[in-house]
Amino acid sequence: MTDPRSPIPFSDWPRPLAFALSGGGAYGAVQVGMIRALLERGVVPDLIVGSSVGSLNGALLAARPASAADELTRLWQVMDRRTIFGGSRIGMVRNLVRSGVLCRADRLARLIDDHLGSIAFEDLPIRFAAVVTDALTGEPDLLTAGPVRPALIASTAIPGVFPSVTLDGRTFVDGGVAANVPIRQALTFGARSVLSLDASPVSPPDAIPRRLVGSLLHSVNLMIRNQRAHDVDELARRFRIAIIPSVTPPEIGSFDFSMNGTLLARSYSSTLATLDAWTAAAAD
């Protein structure tokens, strides 16, 4: 059985090697620290699969791998609730009454346009897949062709927060609903080994959030935690899989962008330490 804590040297891993980037809203800052550390240590993916916010980070990495760490760092240093959701809380309530969701996706679409323009999957230097959930069946799927922008909007369409997205006659919602940590999807995409960049909190919070959105996301996170544990245990018996440890504390909500810089820096240091420990263990 593969031990995700003590991998053999990456140079010996079966290729293609995939980065599997989890969802998590504001936790996406943690992935940026992971990405910077991995690239600095020469660990470059052959494939990238991202779910929800992981699809945003993953798409930028796939589009410009040489500069992605710097670009993502600049992006996450200024990322906040207004950047993604826009409007006031009163406006969100009005939108909920009017359309059944809290926010429109126009702010998110503008963010994607600013950083990725009209690029298509076929033009990306690194092969990339965005994970989405079929709104009818609840099954995960991969979007891998055509314009990247609508795929990212679909992958981040949190139910109740953003509207669902219809593409080619099918309706999709956030990929994290069905596959928040897309290790299995990375293997489906063609990977023979996977590095999991899971930014989820290291443990559950001490109390259930009282606000509506926080309570909804807490319920989703509980489901995701159980799903992730089952997937890793099963797949690690058959494939080379390693998990980059997350530094996200349980008290930070997935809509709380106030600690972006701190989480990014902590994740970078933690990932470097993990990679150095793995290298030392492999040399023994």
PDB file of C-alpha atoms in Angstrom:
ATOM      1  CA  MET A   1       0.000   0.000   0.000  1.00  0.00           C
ATOM      2  CA  THR A   2       1.234   3.487  -0.820  1.00  0.00           C
ATOM      3  CA  ASP A   3       2.017   5.662   2.203  1.00  0.00           C
ATOM      4  CA  PRO A   4       0.943   9.255   1.320  1.00  0.00           C
ATOM      5  CA  ARG A   5       3.241  10.628   4.038  1.00  0.00           C
ATOM      6  CA  SER A   6       6.543   9.220   2.762  1.00  0.00           C
ATOM      7  CA  PRO A   7       6.626   9.173  -1.036  1.00  0.00           C
ATOM      8  CA  ILE A   8       9.546   7.998  -3.124  1.00  0.00           C
ATOM      9  CA  PRO A   9      11.433  10.762  -5.011  1.00  0.00           C
ATOM     10  CA  PHE A  10       9.251  12.558  -7.530  1.00  0.00           C
ATOM     11  CA  SER A  11      11.740  11.731 -10.277  1.00  0.00           C
ATOM     12  CA  ASP A  12      10.750   8.080  -9.803  1.00  0.00           C
ATOM     13  CA  TRP A  13       6.996   8.624  -9.798  1.00  0.00           C
ATOM     14  CA  PRO A  14       4.958   7.163 -12.668  1.00  0.00           C
ATOM     15  CA  ARG A  15       4.059   9.833 -15.209  1.00  0.00           C
ATOM     16  CA  PRO A  16       1.867  11.677 -15.976  1.00  0.00           C
ATOM     17  CA  LEU A  17       1.924  13.387 -12.578  1.00  0.00           C
ATOM     18  CA  ALA A  18      -1.190  15.412 -11.734  1.00  0.00           C
ATOM     19  CA  PHE A  19      -1.860  18.191  -9.253  1.00  0.00           C
ATOM     20  CA  ALA A  20      -5.367  17.752  -7.779  1.00  0.00           C
ATOM     21  CA  LEU A  21      -6.546  21.096  -6.384  1.00  0.00           C
ATOM     22  CA  SER A  22      -9.440  21.111  -3.946  1.00  0.00           C
ATOM     23  CA  GLY A  23     -12.269  23.552  -3.535  1.00  0.00           C
ATOM     24  CA  GLY A  24     -12.689  25.725  -0.471  1.00  0.00           C
ATOM     25  CA  GLY A  25     -13.345  29.377  -1.272  1.00  0.00           C
ATOM     26  CA  ALA A  26     -10.914  31.535   0.698  1.00  0.00           C
ATOM     27  CA  TYR A  27      -8.854  28.438   1.473  1.00  0.00           C
ATOM     28  CA  GLY A  28      -7.520  28.770  -2.062  1.00  0.00           C
ATOM     29  CA  ALA A  29      -4.775  31.021  -0.664  1.00  0.00           C
ATOM     30  CA  VAL A  30      -3.264  27.924   0.949  1.00  0.00           C
ATOM     31  CA  GLN A  31      -2.875  26.299  -2.470  1.00  0.00           C
ATOM     32  CA  VAL A  32      -0.836  29.242  -3.710  1.00  0.00           C
ATOM     33  CA  GLY A  33       1.791  28.618  -1.040  1.00  0.00           C
ATOM     34  CA  MET A  34       1.815  24.937  -1.954  1.00  0.00           C
ATOM     35  CA  ILE A  35       2.218  25.712  -5.658  1.00  0.00           C
ATOM     36  CA  ARG A  36       5.103  28.131  -5.090  1.00  0.00           C
ATOM     37  CA  ALA A  37       6.985  25.632  -2.930  1.00  0.00           C
ATOM     38  CA  LEU A  38       6.440  22.748  -5.358  1.00  0.00           C
ATOM     39  CA  LEU A  39       7.604  24.753  -8.364  1.00  0.00           C
ATOM     40  CA  GLU A  40      10.665  26.002  -6.480  1.00  0.00           C
ATOM     41  CA  ARG A  41      11.589  22.389  -5.736  1.00  0.00           C
ATOM     42  CA  GLY A  42      11.217  21.524  -9.404  1.00  0.00           C
ATOM     43  CA  VAL A  43       7.951  19.591  -9.052  1.00  0.00           C
ATOM     44  CA  VAL A  44       5.976  20.518 -12.180  1.00  0.00           C
ATOM     45  CA  PRO A  45       2.743  18.715 -13.075  1.00  0.00           C
ATOM     46  CA  ASP A  46       1.968  17.074 -16.397  1.00  0.00           C
ATOM     47  CA  LEU A  47      -1.764  17.432 -15.700  1.00  0.00           C
ATOM     48  CA  ILE A  48      -3.849  19.711 -13.490  1.00  0.00           C
ATOM     49  CA  VAL A  49      -7.356  18.987 -12.220  1.00  0.00           C
ATOM     50  CA  GLY A  50      -9.154  21.613 -10.144  1.00  0.00           C
ATOM     51  CA  SER A  51     -12.458  21.711  -8.316  1.00  0.00           C
ATOM     52  CA  SER A  52     -14.218  24.976  -7.442  1.00  0.00           C
ATOM     53  CA  VAL A  53     -11.598  27.535  -6.322  1.00  0.00           C
ATOM     54  CA  GLY A  54      -8.978  24.942  -7.197  1.00  0.00           C
ATOM     55  CA  SER A  55     -10.094  25.230 -10.800  1.00  0.00           C
ATOM     56  CA  LEU A  56      -9.310  28.953 -10.752  1.00  0.00           C
ATOM     57  CA  ASN A  57      -5.849  28.425  -9.295  1.00  0.00           C
ATOM     58  CA  GLY A  58      -5.266  25.414 -11.511  1.00  0.00           C
ATOM     59  CA  ALA A  59      -6.275  27.177 -14.711  1.00  0.00           C
ATOM     60  CA  LEU A  60      -3.841  30.019 -14.103  1.00  0.00           C
ATOM     61  CA  LEU A  61      -1.069  27.539 -13.326  1.00  0.00           C
ATOM     62  CA  ALA A  62      -1.882  25.621 -16.494  1.00  0.00           C
ATOM     63  CA  ALA A  63      -1.926  28.803 -18.568  1.00  0.00           C
ATOM     64  CA  ARG A  64       1.338  30.341 -17.344  1.00  0.00           C
ATOM     65  CA  PRO A  65       3.346  27.838 -15.285  1.00  0.00           C
ATOM     66  CA  ALA A  66       6.519  29.958 -15.302  1.00  0.00           C
ATOM     67  CA  SER A  67       4.860  33.009 -13.738  1.00  0.00           C
ATOM     68  CA  ALA A  68       1.827  31.460 -12.023  1.00  0.00           C
ATOM     69  CA  ALA A  69       3.229  31.521  -8.484  1.00  0.00           C
ATOM     70  CA  ASP A  70       3.851  35.274  -8.646  1.00  0.00           C
ATOM     71  CA  GLU A  71       0.542  36.002 -10.388  1.00  0.00           C
ATOM     72  CA  LEU A  72      -1.447  33.915  -7.931  1.00  0.00           C
ATOM     73  CA  THR A  73       0.321  35.542  -4.995  1.00  0.00           C
ATOM     74  CA  ARG A  74      -0.571  39.021  -6.253  1.00  0.00           C
ATOM     75  CA  LEU A  75      -4.151  37.924  -6.903  1.00  0.00           C
ATOM     76  CA  TRP A  76      -4.677  36.406  -3.465  1.00  0.00           C
ATOM     77  CA  GLN A  77      -3.090  39.325  -1.656  1.00  0.00           C
ATOM     78  CA  VAL A  78      -5.989  41.514  -2.815  1.00  0.00           C
ATOM     79  CA  MET A  79      -8.742  38.889  -2.988  1.00  0.00           C
ATOM     80  CA  ASP A  80     -11.731  39.590  -0.757  1.00  0.00           C
ATOM     81  CA  ARG A  81     -15.471  38.935  -0.539  1.00  0.00           C
ATOM     82  CA  ARG A  82     -16.341  41.892  -2.758  1.00  0.00           C
ATOM     83  CA  THR A  83     -13.916  40.700  -5.460  1.00  0.00           C
ATOM     84  CA  ILE A  84     -15.825  37.428  -5.769  1.00  0.00           C
ATOM     85  CA  PHE A  85     -19.338  38.117  -4.572  1.00  0.00           C
ATOM     86  CA  GLY A  86     -19.755  41.882  -4.930  1.00  0.00           C
ATOM     87  CA  GLY A  87     -22.587  43.934  -3.498  1.00  0.00           C
ATOM     88  CA  SER A  88     -23.863  44.325   0.046  1.00  0.00           C
ATOM     89  CA  ARG A  89     -25.545  41.773   2.291  1.00  0.00           C
ATOM     90  CA  ILE A  90     -28.860  43.507   1.690  1.00  0.00           C
ATOM     91  CA  GLY A  91     -28.246  43.187  -2.041  1.00  0.00           C
ATOM     92  CA  MET A  92     -27.519  39.489  -1.601  1.00  0.00           C
ATOM     93  CA  VAL A  93     -30.796  38.952   0.234  1.00  0.00           C
ATOM     94  CA  ARG A  94     -32.674  40.788  -2.518  1.00  0.00           C
ATOM     95  CA  ASN A  95     -30.941  38.659  -5.122  1.00  0.00           C
ATOM     96  CA  LEU A  96     -31.842  35.520  -3.171  1.00  0.00           C
ATOM     97  CA  VAL A  97     -35.517  36.475  -3.124  1.00  0.00           C
ATOM     98  CA  ARG A  98     -35.471  37.420  -6.795  1.00  0.00           C
ATOM     99  CA  SER A  99     -33.436  34.551  -8.271  1.00  0.00           C
ATOM    100  CA  GLY A 100     -32.934  31.897  -5.603  1.00  0.00           C
ATOM    101  CA  VAL A 101     -29.180  32.532  -5.244  1.00  0.00           C
ATOM    102  CA  LEU A 102     -27.219  35.069  -3.228  1.00  0.00           C
ATOM    103  CA  CYS A 103     -24.960  36.396  -5.977  1.00  0.00           C
ATOM    104  CA  ARG A 104     -24.608  36.773  -9.685  1.00  0.00           C
ATOM    105  CA  ALA A 105     -21.418  35.470 -11.259  1.00  0.00           C
ATOM    106  CA  ASP A 106     -20.461  38.715 -13.017  1.00  0.00           C
ATOM    107  CA  ARG A 107     -17.676  39.628 -10.551  1.00  0.00           C
ATOM    108  CA  LEU A 108     -16.204  36.154 -10.878  1.00  0.00           C
ATOM    109  CA  ALA A 109     -16.434  36.303 -14.662  1.00  0.00           C
ATOM    110  CA  ARG A 110     -14.617  39.644 -14.654  1.00  0.00           C
ATOM    111  CA  LEU A 111     -11.858  38.172 -12.483  1.00  0.00           C
ATOM    112  CA  ILE A 112     -11.402  35.287 -14.922  1.00  0.00           C
ATOM    113  CA  ASP A 113     -11.333  37.639 -17.891  1.00  0.00           C
ATOM    114  CA  ASP A 114      -8.714  39.828 -16.210  1.00  0.00           C
ATOM    115  CA  HIS A 115      -6.342  36.925 -15.618  1.00  0.00           C
ATOM    116  CA  LEU A 116      -7.090  34.431 -18.379  1.00  0.00           C
ATOM    117  CA  GLY A 117      -8.876  36.341 -21.108  1.00  0.00           C
ATOM    118  CA  SER A 118     -10.585  34.163 -23.706  1.00  0.00           C
ATOM    119  CA  ILE A 119      -8.129  31.262 -23.573  1.00  0.00           C
ATOM    120  CA  ALA A 120      -9.360  27.778 -24.484  1.00  0.00           C
ATOM    121  CA  PHE A 121      -8.420  24.470 -22.887  1.00  0.00           C
ATOM    122  CA  GLU A 122      -6.671  23.453 -26.091  1.00  0.00           C
ATOM    123  CA  ASP A 123      -4.299  26.451 -25.819  1.00  0.00           C
ATOM    124  CA  LEU A 124      -3.064  25.733 -22.284  1.00  0.00           C
ATOM    125  CA  PRO A 125       0.610  24.657 -22.005  1.00  0.00           C
ATOM    126  CA  ILE A 126      -0.332  22.121 -19.301  1.00  0.00           C
ATOM    127  CA  ARG A 127      -3.367  19.894 -19.778  1.00  0.00           C
ATOM    128  CA  PHE A 128      -6.139  21.029 -17.446  1.00  0.00           C
ATOM    129  CA  ALA A 129      -9.573  19.807 -16.400  1.00  0.00           C
ATOM    130  CA  ALA A 130     -12.217  21.665 -14.384  1.00  0.00           C
ATOM    131  CA  VAL A 131     -14.405  19.500 -12.163  1.00  0.00           C
ATOM    132  CA  VAL A 132     -18.139  20.184 -12.196  1.00  0.00           C
ATOM    133  CA  THR A 133     -21.172  18.448 -10.706  1.00  0.00           C
ATOM    134  CA  ASP A 134     -24.126  17.473 -12.891  1.00  0.00           C
ATOM    135  CA  ALA A 135     -27.039  19.286 -11.231  1.00  0.00           C
ATOM    136  CA  LEU A 136     -29.480  16.556 -12.251  1.00  0.00           C
ATOM    137  CA  THR A 137     -27.584  13.391 -11.313  1.00  0.00           C
ATOM    138  CA  GLY A 138     -25.131  14.714  -8.733  1.00  0.00           C
ATOM    139  CA  GLU A 139     -22.277  12.981 -10.534  1.00  0.00           C
ATOM    140  CA  PRO A 140     -18.894  14.694 -11.059  1.00  0.00           C
ATOM    141  CA  ASP A 141     -17.691  15.416 -14.570  1.00  0.00           C
ATOM    142  CA  LEU A 142     -14.639  16.955 -16.213  1.00  0.00           C
ATOM    143  CA  LEU A 143     -14.702  19.899 -18.604  1.00  0.00           C
ATOM    144  CA  THR A 144     -11.638  19.726 -20.828  1.00  0.00           C
ATOM    145  CA  ALA A 145     -12.440  21.450 -24.122  1.00  0.00           C
ATOM    146  CA  GLY A 146     -13.589  24.803 -25.439  1.00  0.00           C
ATOM    147  CA  PRO A 147     -13.394  28.165 -23.663  1.00  0.00           C
ATOM    148  CA  VAL A 148     -12.031  28.008 -20.132  1.00  0.00           C
ATOM    149  CA  ARG A 149     -14.139  30.860 -18.740  1.00  0.00           C
ATOM    150  CA  PRO A 150     -17.595  29.164 -18.681  1.00  0.00           C
ATOM    151  CA  ALA A 151     -16.040  25.972 -17.335  1.00  0.00           C
ATOM    152  CA  LEU A 152     -14.539  27.864 -14.389  1.00  0.00           C
ATOM    153  CA  ILE A 153     -17.809  29.638 -13.667  1.00  0.00           C
ATOM    154  CA  ALA A 154     -19.557  26.252 -13.659  1.00  0.00           C
ATOM    155  CA  SER A 155     -16.887  24.658 -11.455  1.00  0.00           C
ATOM    156  CA  THR A 156     -17.320  27.430  -8.856  1.00  0.00           C
ATOM    157  CA  ALA A 157     -21.140  27.644  -8.960  1.00  0.00           C
ATOM    158  CA  ILE A 158     -21.759  27.000  -5.255  1.00  0.00           C
ATOM    159  CA  PRO A 159     -25.437  25.978  -4.888  1.00  0.00           C
ATOM    160  CA  GLY A 160     -27.464  28.762  -3.309  1.00  0.00           C
ATOM    161  CA  VAL A 161     -24.616  31.231  -3.723  1.00  0.00           C
ATOM    162  CA  PHE A 162     -24.060  31.351  -7.495  1.00  0.00           C
ATOM    163  CA  PRO A 163     -26.453  30.325 -10.283  1.00  0.00           C
ATOM    164  CA  SER A 164     -25.993  26.985 -11.983  1.00  0.00           C
ATOM    165  CA  VAL A 165     -24.455  26.980 -15.460  1.00  0.00           C
ATOM    166  CA  THR A 166     -25.876  25.255 -18.535  1.00  0.00           C
ATOM    167  CA  LEU A 167     -23.376  24.071 -21.152  1.00  0.00           C
ATOM    168  CA  ASP A 168     -24.277  21.958 -24.180  1.00  0.00           C
ATOM    169  CA  GLY A 169     -27.697  21.193 -22.745  1.00  0.00           C
ATOM    170  CA  ARG A 170     -26.444  20.045 -19.334  1.00  0.00           C
ATOM    171  CA  THR A 171     -26.689  22.007 -16.092  1.00  0.00           C
ATOM    172  CA  PHE A 172     -23.741  22.092 -13.713  1.00  0.00           C
ATOM    173  CA  VAL A 173     -22.989  23.321 -10.207  1.00  0.00           C
ATOM    174  CA  ASP A 174     -19.828  23.554  -8.116  1.00  0.00           C
ATOM    175  CA  GLY A 175     -17.426  20.659  -8.595  1.00  0.00           C
ATOM    176  CA  GLY A 176     -16.850  20.483  -4.861  1.00  0.00           C
ATOM    177  CA  VAL A 177     -20.361  19.112  -4.327  1.00  0.00           C
ATOM    178  CA  ALA A 178     -19.376  15.767  -5.861  1.00  0.00           C
ATOM    179  CA  ALA A 179     -15.563  15.847  -5.870  1.00  0.00           C
ATOM    180  CA  ASN A 180     -14.033  18.512  -3.686  1.00  0.00           C
ATOM    181  CA  VAL A 181     -10.609  16.841  -3.699  1.00  0.00           C
ATOM    182  CA  PRO A 182     -10.433  15.511  -7.264  1.00  0.00           C
ATOM    183  CA  ILE A 183      -7.890  12.713  -6.867  1.00  0.00           C
ATOM    184  CA  ARG A 184     -10.136  10.164  -8.549  1.00  0.00           C
ATOM    185  CA  GLN A 185     -10.897  12.624 -11.357  1.00  0.00           C
ATOM    186  CA  ALA A 186      -7.166  13.238 -11.914  1.00  0.00           C
ATOM    187  CA  LEU A 187      -6.690   9.501 -12.431  1.00  0.00           C
ATOM    188  CA  THR A 188      -9.641   9.455 -14.826  1.00  0.00           C
ATOM    189  CA  PHE A 189      -7.974  12.317 -16.714  1.00  0.00           C
ATOM    190  CA  GLY A 190      -4.945  10.131 -17.341  1.00  0.00           C
ATOM    191  CA  ALA A 191      -2.673  10.604 -14.330  1.00  0.00           C
ATOM    192  CA  ARG A 192      -0.610   7.703 -13.081  1.00  0.00           C
ATOM    193  CA  SER A 193       0.336   9.520  -9.891  1.00  0.00           C
ATOM    194  CA  VAL A 194      -1.268  12.403  -8.003  1.00  0.00           C
ATOM    195  CA  LEU A 195      -0.234  15.156  -5.628  1.00  0.00           C
ATOM    196  CA  SER A 196      -3.243  16.331  -3.631  1.00  0.00           C
ATOM    197  CA  LEU A 197      -3.277  20.071  -2.896  1.00  0.00           C
ATOM    198  CA  ASP A 198      -6.149  19.952  -0.437  1.00  0.00           C
ATOM    199  CA  ALA A 199      -6.613  23.290   1.307  1.00  0.00           C
ATOM    200  CA  SER A 200      -9.407  22.131   3.633  1.00  0.00           C
ATOM    201  CA  PRO A 201      -9.104  22.865   7.377  1.00  0.00           C
ATOM    202  CA  VAL A 202      -6.988  20.399   9.296  1.00  0.00           C
ATOM    203  CA  SER A 203      -9.897  19.631  11.668  1.00  0.00           C
ATOM    204  CA  PRO A 204     -13.597  20.546  12.047  1.00  0.00           C
ATOM    205  CA  PRO A 205     -14.531  23.823  13.803  1.00  0.00           C
ATOM    206  CA  ASP A 206     -15.437  23.797  17.487  1.00  0.00           C
ATOM    207  CA  ALA A 207     -18.941  25.145  16.838  1.00  0.00           C
ATOM    208  CA  ILE A 208     -21.504  25.159  14.047  1.00  0.00           C
ATOM    209  CA  PRO A 209     -21.528  28.539  12.246  1.00  0.00           C
ATOM    210  CA  ARG A 210     -24.657  30.580  13.009  1.00  0.00           C
ATOM    211  CA  ARG A 211     -24.938  32.557   9.781  1.00  0.00           C
ATOM    212  CA  LEU A 212     -26.825  31.086   6.825  1.00  0.00           C
ATOM    213  CA  VAL A 213     -23.977  30.773   4.320  1.00  0.00           C
ATOM    214  CA  GLY A 214     -21.520  29.574   6.950  1.00  0.00           C
ATOM    215  CA  SER A 215     -23.963  26.930   8.166  1.00  0.00           C
ATOM    216  CA  LEU A 216     -24.589  25.690   4.640  1.00  0.00           C
ATOM    217  CA  LEU A 217     -20.887  25.464   3.895  1.00  0.00           C
ATOM    218  CA  HIS A 218     -20.229  23.699   7.191  1.00  0.00           C
ATOM    219  CA  SER A 219     -22.679  20.961   6.193  1.00  0.00           C
ATOM    220  CA  VAL A 220     -21.010  20.644   2.800  1.00  0.00           C
ATOM    221  CA  ASN A 221     -17.568  20.505   4.424  1.00  0.00           C
ATOM    222  CA  LEU A 222     -18.628  17.603   6.658  1.00  0.00           C
ATOM    223  CA  MET A 223     -19.755  15.660   3.606  1.00  0.00           C
ATOM    224  CA  ILE A 224     -16.513  16.514   1.814  1.00  0.00           C
ATOM    225  CA  ARG A 225     -14.360  15.369   4.751  1.00  0.00           C
ATOM    226  CA  ASN A 226     -15.931  11.908   4.719  1.00  0.00           C
ATOM    227  CA  GLN A 227     -15.716  11.698   0.925  1.00  0.00           C
ATOM    228  CA  ARG A 228     -12.030  12.648   0.926  1.00  0.00           C
ATOM    229  CA  ALA A 229     -11.005  10.091   3.551  1.00  0.00           C
ATOM    230  CA  HIS A 230     -12.739   7.269   1.685  1.00  0.00           C
ATOM    231  CA  ASP A 231     -11.197   8.206  -1.661  1.00  0.00           C
ATOM    232  CA  VAL A 232      -7.630   8.468  -0.394  1.00  0.00           C
ATOM    233  CA  ASP A 233      -7.779   5.194   1.530  1.00  0.00           C
ATOM    234  CA  GLU A 234      -9.117   3.316  -1.476  1.00  0.00           C
ATOM    235  CA  LEU A 235      -7.008   4.843  -4.238  1.00  0.00           C
ATOM    236  CA  ALA A 236      -3.706   4.865  -2.346  1.00  0.00           C
ATOM    237  CA  ARG A 237      -3.778   1.073  -2.427  1.00  0.00           C
ATOM    238  CA  ARG A 238      -3.466   1.127  -6.205  1.00  0.00           C
ATOM    239  CA  PHE A 239      -1.812   4.397  -7.202  1.00  0.00           C
ATOM    240  CA  ARG A 240       1.042   6.648  -6.176  1.00  0.00           C
ATOM    241  CA  ILE A 241      -0.650   9.436  -4.205  1.00  0.00           C
ATOM    242  CA  ALA A 242       0.763  12.007  -1.816  1.00  0.00           C
ATOM    243  CA  ILE A 243      -1.048  14.660   0.185  1.00  0.00           C
ATOM    244  CA  ILE A 244       0.467  18.081   0.787  1.00  0.00           C
ATOM    245  CA  PRO A 245      -0.506  18.933   4.393  1.00  0.00           C
ATOM    246  CA  SER A 246      -2.881  21.853   4.784  1.00  0.00           C
ATOM    247  CA  VAL A 247      -2.292  24.657   7.275  1.00  0.00           C
ATOM    248  CA  THR A 248      -5.868  25.978   7.242  1.00  0.00           C
ATOM    249  CA  PRO A 249      -7.070  26.403  10.857  1.00  0.00           C
ATOM    250  CA  PRO A 250     -10.621  25.227  11.640  1.00  0.00           C
ATOM    251  CA  GLU A 251     -11.768  28.640  12.866  1.00  0.00           C
ATOM    252  CA  ILE A 252     -11.273  30.252   9.439  1.00  0.00           C
ATOM    253  CA  GLY A 253     -14.432  30.167   7.340  1.00  0.00           C
ATOM    254  CA  SER A 254     -14.289  29.519   3.624  1.00  0.00           C
ATOM    255  CA  PHE A 255     -15.676  33.030   3.010  1.00  0.00           C
ATOM    256  CA  ASP A 256     -13.131  34.706   5.293  1.00  0.00           C
ATOM    257  CA  PHE A 257     -10.419  36.308   3.145  1.00  0.00           C
ATOM    258  CA  SER A 258      -8.839  38.301   5.981  1.00  0.00           C
ATOM    259  CA  MET A 259      -5.917  35.881   6.462  1.00  0.00           C
ATOM    260  CA  ASN A 260      -4.981  35.296   2.829  1.00  0.00           C
ATOM    261  CA  GLY A 261      -1.429  36.575   3.163  1.00  0.00           C
ATOM    262  CA  THR A 262      -0.796  34.708   6.400  1.00  0.00           C
ATOM    263  CA  LEU A 263      -2.174  31.420   5.088  1.00  0.00           C
ATOM    264  CA  LEU A 264      -0.190  31.722   1.879  1.00  0.00           C
ATOM    265  CA  ALA A 265       3.073  32.303   3.756  1.00  0.00           C
ATOM    266  CA  ARG A 266       2.422  29.526   6.262  1.00  0.00           C
ATOM    267  CA  SER A 267       1.526  27.089   3.506  1.00  0.00           C
ATOM    268  CA  TYR A 268       4.659  27.942   1.548  1.00  0.00           C
ATOM    269  CA  SER A 269       6.911  27.302   4.571  1.00  0.00           C
ATOM    270  CA  SER A 270       5.033  24.161   5.582  1.00  0.00           C
ATOM    271  CA  THR A 271       5.173  22.696   2.071  1.00  0.00           C
ATOM    272  CA  LEU A 272       8.896  23.361   1.748  1.00  0.00           C
ATOM    273  CA  ALA A 273       9.439  21.602   5.076  1.00  0.00           C
ATOM    274  CA  THR A 274       7.295  18.667   3.955  1.00  0.00           C
ATOM    275  CA  LEU A 275       9.146  18.290   0.668  1.00  0.00           C
ATOM    276  CA  ASP A 276      12.511  18.462   2.429  1.00  0.00           C
ATOM    277  CA  ALA A 277      11.370  15.815   4.927  1.00  0.00           C
ATOM    278  CA  TRP A 278      10.165  13.548   2.119  1.00  0.00           C
ATOM    279  CA  THR A 279      13.478  13.979   0.289  1.00  0.00           C
ATOM    280  CA  ALA A 280      15.444  13.120   3.429  1.00  0.00           C
ATOM    281  CA  ALA A 281      13.259  10.077   4.124  1.00  0.00           C
ATOM    282  CA  ALA A 282      13.676   8.810   0.576  1.00  0.00           C
ATOM    283  CA  ALA A 283      17.459   9.151   0.842  1.00  0.00           C
ATOM    284  CA  ASP A 284      17.675   6.977   3.965  1.00  0.00           C
TER     285      ASP A 284
END
